[in-house]
PDB file of C-alpha atoms in Angstrom:
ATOM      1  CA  UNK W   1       1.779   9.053 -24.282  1.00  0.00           C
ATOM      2  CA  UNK W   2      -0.243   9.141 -21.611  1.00  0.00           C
ATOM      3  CA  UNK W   3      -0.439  13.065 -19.732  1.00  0.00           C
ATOM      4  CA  UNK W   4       1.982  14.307 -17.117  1.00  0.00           C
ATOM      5  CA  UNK W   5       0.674  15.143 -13.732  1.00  0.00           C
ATOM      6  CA  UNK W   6       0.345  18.985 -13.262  1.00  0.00           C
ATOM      7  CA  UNK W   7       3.558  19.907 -10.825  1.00  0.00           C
ATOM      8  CA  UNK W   8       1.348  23.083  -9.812  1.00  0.00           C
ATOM      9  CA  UNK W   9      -1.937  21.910  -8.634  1.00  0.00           C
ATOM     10  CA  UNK W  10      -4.413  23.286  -6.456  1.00  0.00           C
ATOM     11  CA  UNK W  11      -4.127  21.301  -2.765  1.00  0.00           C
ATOM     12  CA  UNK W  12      -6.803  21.311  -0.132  1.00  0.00           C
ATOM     13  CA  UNK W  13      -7.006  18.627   2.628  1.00  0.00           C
ATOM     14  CA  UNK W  14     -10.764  18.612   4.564  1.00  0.00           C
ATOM     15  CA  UNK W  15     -11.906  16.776   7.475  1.00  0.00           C
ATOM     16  CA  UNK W  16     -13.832  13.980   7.180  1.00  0.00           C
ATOM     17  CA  UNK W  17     -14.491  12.820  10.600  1.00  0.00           C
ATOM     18  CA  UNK W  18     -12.530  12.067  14.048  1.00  0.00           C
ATOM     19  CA  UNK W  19      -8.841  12.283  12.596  1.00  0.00           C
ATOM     20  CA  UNK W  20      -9.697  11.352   9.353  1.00  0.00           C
ATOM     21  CA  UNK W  21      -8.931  13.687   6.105  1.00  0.00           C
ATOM     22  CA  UNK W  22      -9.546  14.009   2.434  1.00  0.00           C
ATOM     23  CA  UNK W  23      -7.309  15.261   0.418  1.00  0.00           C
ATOM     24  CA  UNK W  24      -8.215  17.089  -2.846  1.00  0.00           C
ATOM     25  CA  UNK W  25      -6.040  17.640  -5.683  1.00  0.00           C
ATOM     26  CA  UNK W  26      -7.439  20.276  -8.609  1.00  0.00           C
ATOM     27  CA  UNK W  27      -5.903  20.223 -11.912  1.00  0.00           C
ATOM     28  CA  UNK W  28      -3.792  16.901 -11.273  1.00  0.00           C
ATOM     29  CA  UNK W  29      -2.965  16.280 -14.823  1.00  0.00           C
ATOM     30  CA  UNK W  30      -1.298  18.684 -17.705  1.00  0.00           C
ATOM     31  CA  UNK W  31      -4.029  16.467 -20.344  1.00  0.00           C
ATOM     32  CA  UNK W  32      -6.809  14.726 -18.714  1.00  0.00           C
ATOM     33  CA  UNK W  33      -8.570  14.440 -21.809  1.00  0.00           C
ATOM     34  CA  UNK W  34      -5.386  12.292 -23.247  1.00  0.00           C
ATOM     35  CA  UNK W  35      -6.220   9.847 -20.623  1.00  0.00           C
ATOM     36  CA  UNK W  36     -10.151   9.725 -21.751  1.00  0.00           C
ATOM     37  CA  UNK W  37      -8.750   9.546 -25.197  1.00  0.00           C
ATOM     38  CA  UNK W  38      -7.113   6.207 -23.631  1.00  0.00           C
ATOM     39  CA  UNK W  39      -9.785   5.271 -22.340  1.00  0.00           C
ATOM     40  CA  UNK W  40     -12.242   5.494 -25.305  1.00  0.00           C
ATOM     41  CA  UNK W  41      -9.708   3.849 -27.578  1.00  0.00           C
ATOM     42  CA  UNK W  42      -8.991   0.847 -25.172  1.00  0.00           C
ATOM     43  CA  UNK W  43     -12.791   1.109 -24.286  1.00  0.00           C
ATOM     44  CA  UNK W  44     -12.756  -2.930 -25.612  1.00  0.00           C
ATOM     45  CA  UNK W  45     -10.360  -3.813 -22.743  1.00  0.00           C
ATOM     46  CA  UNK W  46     -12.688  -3.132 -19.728  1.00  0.00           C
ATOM     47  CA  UNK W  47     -14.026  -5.935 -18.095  1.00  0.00           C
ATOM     48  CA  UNK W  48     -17.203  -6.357 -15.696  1.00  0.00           C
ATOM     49  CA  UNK W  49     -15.471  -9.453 -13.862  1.00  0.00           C
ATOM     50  CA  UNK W  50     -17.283 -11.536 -11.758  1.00  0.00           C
ATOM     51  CA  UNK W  51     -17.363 -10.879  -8.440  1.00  0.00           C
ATOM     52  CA  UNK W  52     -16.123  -7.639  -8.576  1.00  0.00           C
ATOM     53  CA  UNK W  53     -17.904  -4.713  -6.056  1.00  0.00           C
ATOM     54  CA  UNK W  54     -17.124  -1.598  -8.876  1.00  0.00           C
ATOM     55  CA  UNK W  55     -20.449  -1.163 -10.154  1.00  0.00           C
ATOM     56  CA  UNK W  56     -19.490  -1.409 -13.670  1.00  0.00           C
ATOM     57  CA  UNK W  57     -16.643  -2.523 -16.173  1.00  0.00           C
ATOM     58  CA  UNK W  58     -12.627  -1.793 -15.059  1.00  0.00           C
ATOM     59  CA  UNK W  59      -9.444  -1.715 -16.988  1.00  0.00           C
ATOM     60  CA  UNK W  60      -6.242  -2.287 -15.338  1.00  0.00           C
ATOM     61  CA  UNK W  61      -3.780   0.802 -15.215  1.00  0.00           C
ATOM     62  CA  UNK W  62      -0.003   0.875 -14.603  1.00  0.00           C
ATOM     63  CA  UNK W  63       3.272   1.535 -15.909  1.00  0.00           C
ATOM     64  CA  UNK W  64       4.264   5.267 -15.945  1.00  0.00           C
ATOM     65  CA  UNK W  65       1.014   6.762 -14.824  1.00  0.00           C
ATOM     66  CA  UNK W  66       0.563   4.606 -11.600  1.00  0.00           C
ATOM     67  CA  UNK W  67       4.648   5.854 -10.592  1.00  0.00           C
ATOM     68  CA  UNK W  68       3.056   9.275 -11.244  1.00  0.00           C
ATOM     69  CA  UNK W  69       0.154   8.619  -9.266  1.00  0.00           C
ATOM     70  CA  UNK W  70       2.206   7.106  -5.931  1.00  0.00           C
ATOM     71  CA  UNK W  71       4.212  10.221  -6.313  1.00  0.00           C
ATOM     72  CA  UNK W  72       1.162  12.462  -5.934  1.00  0.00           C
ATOM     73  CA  UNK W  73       0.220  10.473  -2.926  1.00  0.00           C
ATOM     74  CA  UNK W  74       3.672  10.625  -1.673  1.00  0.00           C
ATOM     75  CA  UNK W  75       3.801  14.480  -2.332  1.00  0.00           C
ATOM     76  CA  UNK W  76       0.022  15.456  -1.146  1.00  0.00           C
ATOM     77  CA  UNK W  77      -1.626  12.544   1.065  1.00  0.00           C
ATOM     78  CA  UNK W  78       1.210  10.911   2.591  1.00  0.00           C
ATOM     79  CA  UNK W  79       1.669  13.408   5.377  1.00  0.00           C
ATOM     80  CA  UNK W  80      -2.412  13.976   6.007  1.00  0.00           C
ATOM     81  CA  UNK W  81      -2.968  10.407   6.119  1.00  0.00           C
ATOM     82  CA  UNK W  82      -0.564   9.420   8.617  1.00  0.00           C
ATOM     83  CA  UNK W  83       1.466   6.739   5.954  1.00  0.00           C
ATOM     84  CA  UNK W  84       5.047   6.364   5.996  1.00  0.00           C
ATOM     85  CA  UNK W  85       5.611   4.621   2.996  1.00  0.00           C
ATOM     86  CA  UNK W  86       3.745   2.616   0.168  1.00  0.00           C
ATOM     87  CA  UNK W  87       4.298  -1.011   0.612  1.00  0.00           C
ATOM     88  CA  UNK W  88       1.818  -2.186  -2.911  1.00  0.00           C
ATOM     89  CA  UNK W  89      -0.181  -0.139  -5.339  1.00  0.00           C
ATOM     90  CA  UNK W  90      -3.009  -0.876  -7.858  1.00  0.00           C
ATOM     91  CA  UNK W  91      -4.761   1.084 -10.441  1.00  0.00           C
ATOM     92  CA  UNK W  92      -7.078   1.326 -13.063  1.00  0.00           C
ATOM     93  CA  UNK W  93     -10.017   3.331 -14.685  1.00  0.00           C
ATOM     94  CA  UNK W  94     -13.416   2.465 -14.317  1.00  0.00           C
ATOM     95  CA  UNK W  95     -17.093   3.105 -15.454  1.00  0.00           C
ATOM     96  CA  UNK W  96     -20.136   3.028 -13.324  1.00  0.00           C
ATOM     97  CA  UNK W  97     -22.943   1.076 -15.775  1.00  0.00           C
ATOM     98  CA  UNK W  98     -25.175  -0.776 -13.364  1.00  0.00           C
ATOM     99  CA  UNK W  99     -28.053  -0.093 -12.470  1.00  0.00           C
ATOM    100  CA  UNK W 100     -29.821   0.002  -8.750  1.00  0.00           C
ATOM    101  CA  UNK W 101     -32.160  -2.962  -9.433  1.00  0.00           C
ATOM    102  CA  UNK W 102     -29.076  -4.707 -10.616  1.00  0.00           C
ATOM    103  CA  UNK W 103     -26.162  -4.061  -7.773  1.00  0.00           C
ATOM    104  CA  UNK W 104     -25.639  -6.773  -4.919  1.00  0.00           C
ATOM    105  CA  UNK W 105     -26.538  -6.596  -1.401  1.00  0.00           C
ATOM    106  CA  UNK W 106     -23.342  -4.944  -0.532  1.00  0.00           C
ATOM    107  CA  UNK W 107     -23.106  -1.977  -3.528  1.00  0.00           C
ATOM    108  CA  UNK W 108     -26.408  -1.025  -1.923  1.00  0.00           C
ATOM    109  CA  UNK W 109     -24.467  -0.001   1.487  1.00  0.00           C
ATOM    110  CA  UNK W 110     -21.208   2.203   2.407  1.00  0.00           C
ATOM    111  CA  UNK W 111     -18.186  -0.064   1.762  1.00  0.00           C
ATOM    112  CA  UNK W 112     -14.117  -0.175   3.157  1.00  0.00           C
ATOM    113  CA  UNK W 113     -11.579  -1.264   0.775  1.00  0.00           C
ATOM    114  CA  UNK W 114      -9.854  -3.452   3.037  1.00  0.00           C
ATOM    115  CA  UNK W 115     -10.294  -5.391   6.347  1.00  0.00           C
ATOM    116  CA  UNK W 116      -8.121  -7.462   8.396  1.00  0.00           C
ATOM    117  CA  UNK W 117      -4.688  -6.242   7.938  1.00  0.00           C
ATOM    118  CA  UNK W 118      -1.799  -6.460  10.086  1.00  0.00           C
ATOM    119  CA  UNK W 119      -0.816  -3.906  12.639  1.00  0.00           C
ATOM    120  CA  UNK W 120       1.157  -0.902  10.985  1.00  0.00           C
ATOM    121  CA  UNK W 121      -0.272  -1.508   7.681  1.00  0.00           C
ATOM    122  CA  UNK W 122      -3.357   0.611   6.467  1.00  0.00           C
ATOM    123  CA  UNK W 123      -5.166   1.741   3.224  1.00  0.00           C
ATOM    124  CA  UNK W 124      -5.267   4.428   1.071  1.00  0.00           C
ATOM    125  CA  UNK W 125      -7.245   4.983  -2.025  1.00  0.00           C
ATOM    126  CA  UNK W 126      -7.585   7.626  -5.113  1.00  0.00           C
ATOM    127  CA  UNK W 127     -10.601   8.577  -7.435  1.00  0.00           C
ATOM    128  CA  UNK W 128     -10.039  10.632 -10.292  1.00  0.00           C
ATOM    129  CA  UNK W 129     -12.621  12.546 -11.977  1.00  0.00           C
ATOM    130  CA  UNK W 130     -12.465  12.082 -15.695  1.00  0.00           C
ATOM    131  CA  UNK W 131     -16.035  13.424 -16.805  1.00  0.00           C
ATOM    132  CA  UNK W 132     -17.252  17.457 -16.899  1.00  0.00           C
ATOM    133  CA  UNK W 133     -20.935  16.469 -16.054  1.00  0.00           C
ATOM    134  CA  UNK W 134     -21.273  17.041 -12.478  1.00  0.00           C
ATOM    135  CA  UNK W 135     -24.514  15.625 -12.127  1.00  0.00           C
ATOM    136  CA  UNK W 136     -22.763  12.305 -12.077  1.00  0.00           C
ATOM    137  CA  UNK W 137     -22.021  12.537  -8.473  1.00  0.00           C
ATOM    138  CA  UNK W 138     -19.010  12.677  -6.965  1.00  0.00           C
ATOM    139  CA  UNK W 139     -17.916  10.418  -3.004  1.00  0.00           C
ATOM    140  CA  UNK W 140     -19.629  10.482  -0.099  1.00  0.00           C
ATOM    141  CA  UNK W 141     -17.879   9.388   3.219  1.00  0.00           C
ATOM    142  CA  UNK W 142     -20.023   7.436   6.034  1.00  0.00           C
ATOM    143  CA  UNK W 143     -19.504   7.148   9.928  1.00  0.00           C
ATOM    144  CA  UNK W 144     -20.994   4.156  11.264  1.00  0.00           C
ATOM    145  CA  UNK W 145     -23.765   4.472  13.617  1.00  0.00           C
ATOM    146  CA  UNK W 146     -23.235   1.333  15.801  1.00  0.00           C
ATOM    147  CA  UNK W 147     -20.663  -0.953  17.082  1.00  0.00           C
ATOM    148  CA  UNK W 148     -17.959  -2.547  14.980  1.00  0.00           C
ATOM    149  CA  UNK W 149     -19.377  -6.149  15.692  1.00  0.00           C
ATOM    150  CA  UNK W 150     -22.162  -5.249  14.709  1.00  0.00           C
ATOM    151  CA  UNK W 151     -21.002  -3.998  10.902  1.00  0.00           C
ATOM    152  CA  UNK W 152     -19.284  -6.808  10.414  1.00  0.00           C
ATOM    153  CA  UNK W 153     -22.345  -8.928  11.279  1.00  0.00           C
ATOM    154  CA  UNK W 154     -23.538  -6.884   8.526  1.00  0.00           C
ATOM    155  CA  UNK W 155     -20.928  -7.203   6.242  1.00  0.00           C
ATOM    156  CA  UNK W 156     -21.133 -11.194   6.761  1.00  0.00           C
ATOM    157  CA  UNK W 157     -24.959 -11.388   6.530  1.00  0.00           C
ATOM    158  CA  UNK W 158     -24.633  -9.388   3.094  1.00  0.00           C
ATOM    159  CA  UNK W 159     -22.437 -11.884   1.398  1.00  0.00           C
ATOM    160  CA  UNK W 160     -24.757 -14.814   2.693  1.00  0.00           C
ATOM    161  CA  UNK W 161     -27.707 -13.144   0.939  1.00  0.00           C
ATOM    162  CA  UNK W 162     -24.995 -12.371  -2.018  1.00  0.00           C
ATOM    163  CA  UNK W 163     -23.668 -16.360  -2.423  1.00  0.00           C
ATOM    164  CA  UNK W 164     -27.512 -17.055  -1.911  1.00  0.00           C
ATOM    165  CA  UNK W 165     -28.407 -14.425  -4.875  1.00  0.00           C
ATOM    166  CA  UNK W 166     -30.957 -12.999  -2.370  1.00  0.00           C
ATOM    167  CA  UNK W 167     -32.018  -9.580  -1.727  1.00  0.00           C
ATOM    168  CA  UNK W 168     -31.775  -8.190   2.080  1.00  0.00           C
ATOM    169  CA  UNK W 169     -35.375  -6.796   2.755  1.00  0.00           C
ATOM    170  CA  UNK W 170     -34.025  -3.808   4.608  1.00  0.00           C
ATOM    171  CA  UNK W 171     -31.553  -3.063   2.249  1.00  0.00           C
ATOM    172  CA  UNK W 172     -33.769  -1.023  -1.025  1.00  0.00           C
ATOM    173  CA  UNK W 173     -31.805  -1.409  -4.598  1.00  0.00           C
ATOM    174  CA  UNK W 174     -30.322   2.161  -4.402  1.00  0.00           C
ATOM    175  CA  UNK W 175     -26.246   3.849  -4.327  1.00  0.00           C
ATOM    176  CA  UNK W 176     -25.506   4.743  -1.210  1.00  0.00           C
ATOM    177  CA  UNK W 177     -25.866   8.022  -0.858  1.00  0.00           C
ATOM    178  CA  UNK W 178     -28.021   8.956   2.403  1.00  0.00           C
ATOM    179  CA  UNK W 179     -27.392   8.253   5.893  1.00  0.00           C
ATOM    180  CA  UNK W 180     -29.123   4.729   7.014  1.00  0.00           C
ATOM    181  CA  UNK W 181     -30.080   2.466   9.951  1.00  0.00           C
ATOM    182  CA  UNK W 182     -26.132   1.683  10.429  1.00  0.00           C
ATOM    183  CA  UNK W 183     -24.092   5.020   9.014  1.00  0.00           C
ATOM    184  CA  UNK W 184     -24.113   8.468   8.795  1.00  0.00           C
ATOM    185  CA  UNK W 185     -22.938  10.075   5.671  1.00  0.00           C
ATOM    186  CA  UNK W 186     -20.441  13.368   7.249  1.00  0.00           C
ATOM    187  CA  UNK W 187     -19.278  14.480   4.145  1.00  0.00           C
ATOM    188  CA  UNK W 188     -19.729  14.424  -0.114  1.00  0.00           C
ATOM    189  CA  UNK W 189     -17.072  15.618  -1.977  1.00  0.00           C
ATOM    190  CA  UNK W 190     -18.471  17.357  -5.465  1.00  0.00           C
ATOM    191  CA  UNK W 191     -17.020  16.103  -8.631  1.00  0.00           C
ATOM    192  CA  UNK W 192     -14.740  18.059 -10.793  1.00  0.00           C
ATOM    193  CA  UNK W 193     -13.488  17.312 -14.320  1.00  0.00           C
ATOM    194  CA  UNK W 194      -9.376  16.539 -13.258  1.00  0.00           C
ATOM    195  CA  UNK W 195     -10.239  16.783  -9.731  1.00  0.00           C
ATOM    196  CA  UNK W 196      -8.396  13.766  -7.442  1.00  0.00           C
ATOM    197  CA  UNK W 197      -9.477  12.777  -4.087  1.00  0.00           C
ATOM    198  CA  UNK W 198      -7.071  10.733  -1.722  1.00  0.00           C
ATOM    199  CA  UNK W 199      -8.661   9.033   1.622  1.00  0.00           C
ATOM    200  CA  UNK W 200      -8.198   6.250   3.819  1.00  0.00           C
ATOM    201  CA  UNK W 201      -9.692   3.293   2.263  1.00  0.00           C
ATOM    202  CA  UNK W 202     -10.720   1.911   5.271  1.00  0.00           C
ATOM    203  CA  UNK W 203     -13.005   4.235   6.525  1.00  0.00           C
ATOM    204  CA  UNK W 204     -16.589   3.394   4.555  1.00  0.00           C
ATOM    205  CA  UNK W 205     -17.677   5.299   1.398  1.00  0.00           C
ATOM    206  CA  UNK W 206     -19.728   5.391  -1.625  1.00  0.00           C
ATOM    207  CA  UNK W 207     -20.008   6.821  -5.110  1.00  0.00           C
ATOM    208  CA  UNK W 208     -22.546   9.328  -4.823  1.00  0.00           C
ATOM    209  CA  UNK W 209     -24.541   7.882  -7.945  1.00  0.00           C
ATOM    210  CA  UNK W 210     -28.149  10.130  -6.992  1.00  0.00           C
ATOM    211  CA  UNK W 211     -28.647  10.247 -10.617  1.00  0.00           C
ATOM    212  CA  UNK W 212     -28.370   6.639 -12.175  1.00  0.00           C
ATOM    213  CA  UNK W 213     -30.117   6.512 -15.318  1.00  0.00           C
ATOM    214  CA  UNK W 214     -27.693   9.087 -16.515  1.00  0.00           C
ATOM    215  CA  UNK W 215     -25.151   5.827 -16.646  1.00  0.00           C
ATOM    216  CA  UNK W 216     -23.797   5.194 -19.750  1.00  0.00           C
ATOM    217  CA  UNK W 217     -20.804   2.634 -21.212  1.00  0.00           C
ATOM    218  CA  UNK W 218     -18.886   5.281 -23.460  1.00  0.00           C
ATOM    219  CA  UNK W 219     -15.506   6.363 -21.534  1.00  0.00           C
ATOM    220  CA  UNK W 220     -16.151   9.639 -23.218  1.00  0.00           C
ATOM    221  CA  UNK W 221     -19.751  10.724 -22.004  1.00  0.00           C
ATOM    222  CA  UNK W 222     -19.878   8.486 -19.112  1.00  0.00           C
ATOM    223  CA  UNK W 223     -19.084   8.306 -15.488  1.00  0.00           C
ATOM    224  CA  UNK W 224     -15.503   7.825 -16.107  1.00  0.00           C
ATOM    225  CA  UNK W 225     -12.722   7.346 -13.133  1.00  0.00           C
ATOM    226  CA  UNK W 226      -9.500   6.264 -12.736  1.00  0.00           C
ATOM    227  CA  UNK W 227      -8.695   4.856  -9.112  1.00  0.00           C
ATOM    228  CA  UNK W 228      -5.973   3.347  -7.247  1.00  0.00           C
ATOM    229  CA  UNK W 229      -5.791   1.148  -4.071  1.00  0.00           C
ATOM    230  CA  UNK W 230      -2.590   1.903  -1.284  1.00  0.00           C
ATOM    231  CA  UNK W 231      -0.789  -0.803   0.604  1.00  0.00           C
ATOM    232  CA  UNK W 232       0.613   1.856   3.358  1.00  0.00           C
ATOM    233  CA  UNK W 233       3.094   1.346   6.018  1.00  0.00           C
ATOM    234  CA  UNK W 234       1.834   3.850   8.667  1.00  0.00           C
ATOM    235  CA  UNK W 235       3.499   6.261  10.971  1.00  0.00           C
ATOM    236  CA  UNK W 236       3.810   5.188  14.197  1.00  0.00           C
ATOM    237  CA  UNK W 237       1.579   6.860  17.033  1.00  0.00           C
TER     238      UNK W 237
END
């Protein structure tokens, strides 16, 4: 049985930047550590696809704990993020195992979850913090620094050099986590063991991994998350 989201949480929404807003949920869940315990014992299941921009092995979540998870959103984020409605939902957990040497052009920068999607339709997103040591880092959000053409001419540039298995000289093999050439980070939000964060997945952001040889595979000692991706119809004006 996996745990029951807490109907009593502690709720604090904080800017991000322009009329963006994060919204941070304390003690989401009754039993976190049930959901580790899931973790660890399904710890065989995760998969480091191909392809894939999580830094690390995933494992698909659904069923009763992604309903309880859109009706957090619906409850807490819905209103501060401007959504109407949830049109799709995914979710899983995750684990951040790779190291800086190792990511691709594009883990090395800020990222958005989504691009290119109709008018009326945007993105949320979740992280859950399922680990007590704080030192794992927690998100950092990013403004960018110059125009949107010339982000995207970023964004295309890194997946040449990714299809090409090339480095980008200007780009070092670190997380993001410090303003650059192209962004400024405006905001980290500190990890906390059954702390959730809900933010508009299209605004660029980062694990804030400053502390990567602390990595590890085990869902129970490691850099454990669960996160979920929000088709949203938005509110209009």
């Amino acid at each position: 049985m996996l745990p029951l989201l807490n109907p009593q949480p502690r709720v604090s929404v904080v800017p991000i930047f322009d009329d963006h807003r994060c919204v941070i949920i304390d003690d989401f869940m009754l039993e976190p550590e049930a959901l580790v315990d899931f973790a660890a014992n399904n710890h065989m299941n995760f998969q480091d696809l191909a392809g894939n921009y999580y830094p690390g092995p995933e494992l698909p979540l659904g069923g009763a704990l992604a309903a309880r998870i859109q009706d957090s959103f619906l409850q807490h984020a819905r209103t501060p993020l401007g959504a109407r409605r949830i049109l799709d939902m995914k979710s899983r957990l995750s684990l951040v195992t790779r190291r800086p040497q190792d990511l691709l052009p594009g883990q090395r920068l800020p990222h958005r979850d989504f691009t290119g999607l109709p008018a009326g339709v945007g993105v949320g997103a979740m992280v859950l913090y399922l680990f007590r040591d704080e030192r794992f880092g927690g998100t950092s959000f990013f403004k960018p620094k110059v125009p949107e053409h010339e982000i995207t001419a970023l964004e295309n540039d890194l997946r040449r050099h990714e299809r090409a298995g090339a480095a980008m000289p200007d780009v070092p093999p670190t997380f993001a986590i410090a303003s650059s050439r192209w962004f400024e980070k405006v905001l980290t939000v500190e990890p906390r063991y059954n702390r959730a964060i809900f933010y508009n997945g299209g605004i660029f952001h980062s694990g804030h991994i400053h502390m990567p040889e602390l990595m590890v595979g085990d869902p129970r000692t490691g850099r454990l998350t669960a996160n979920a991706f929000f088709q949203l119809r938005m509110a209009a004006g």
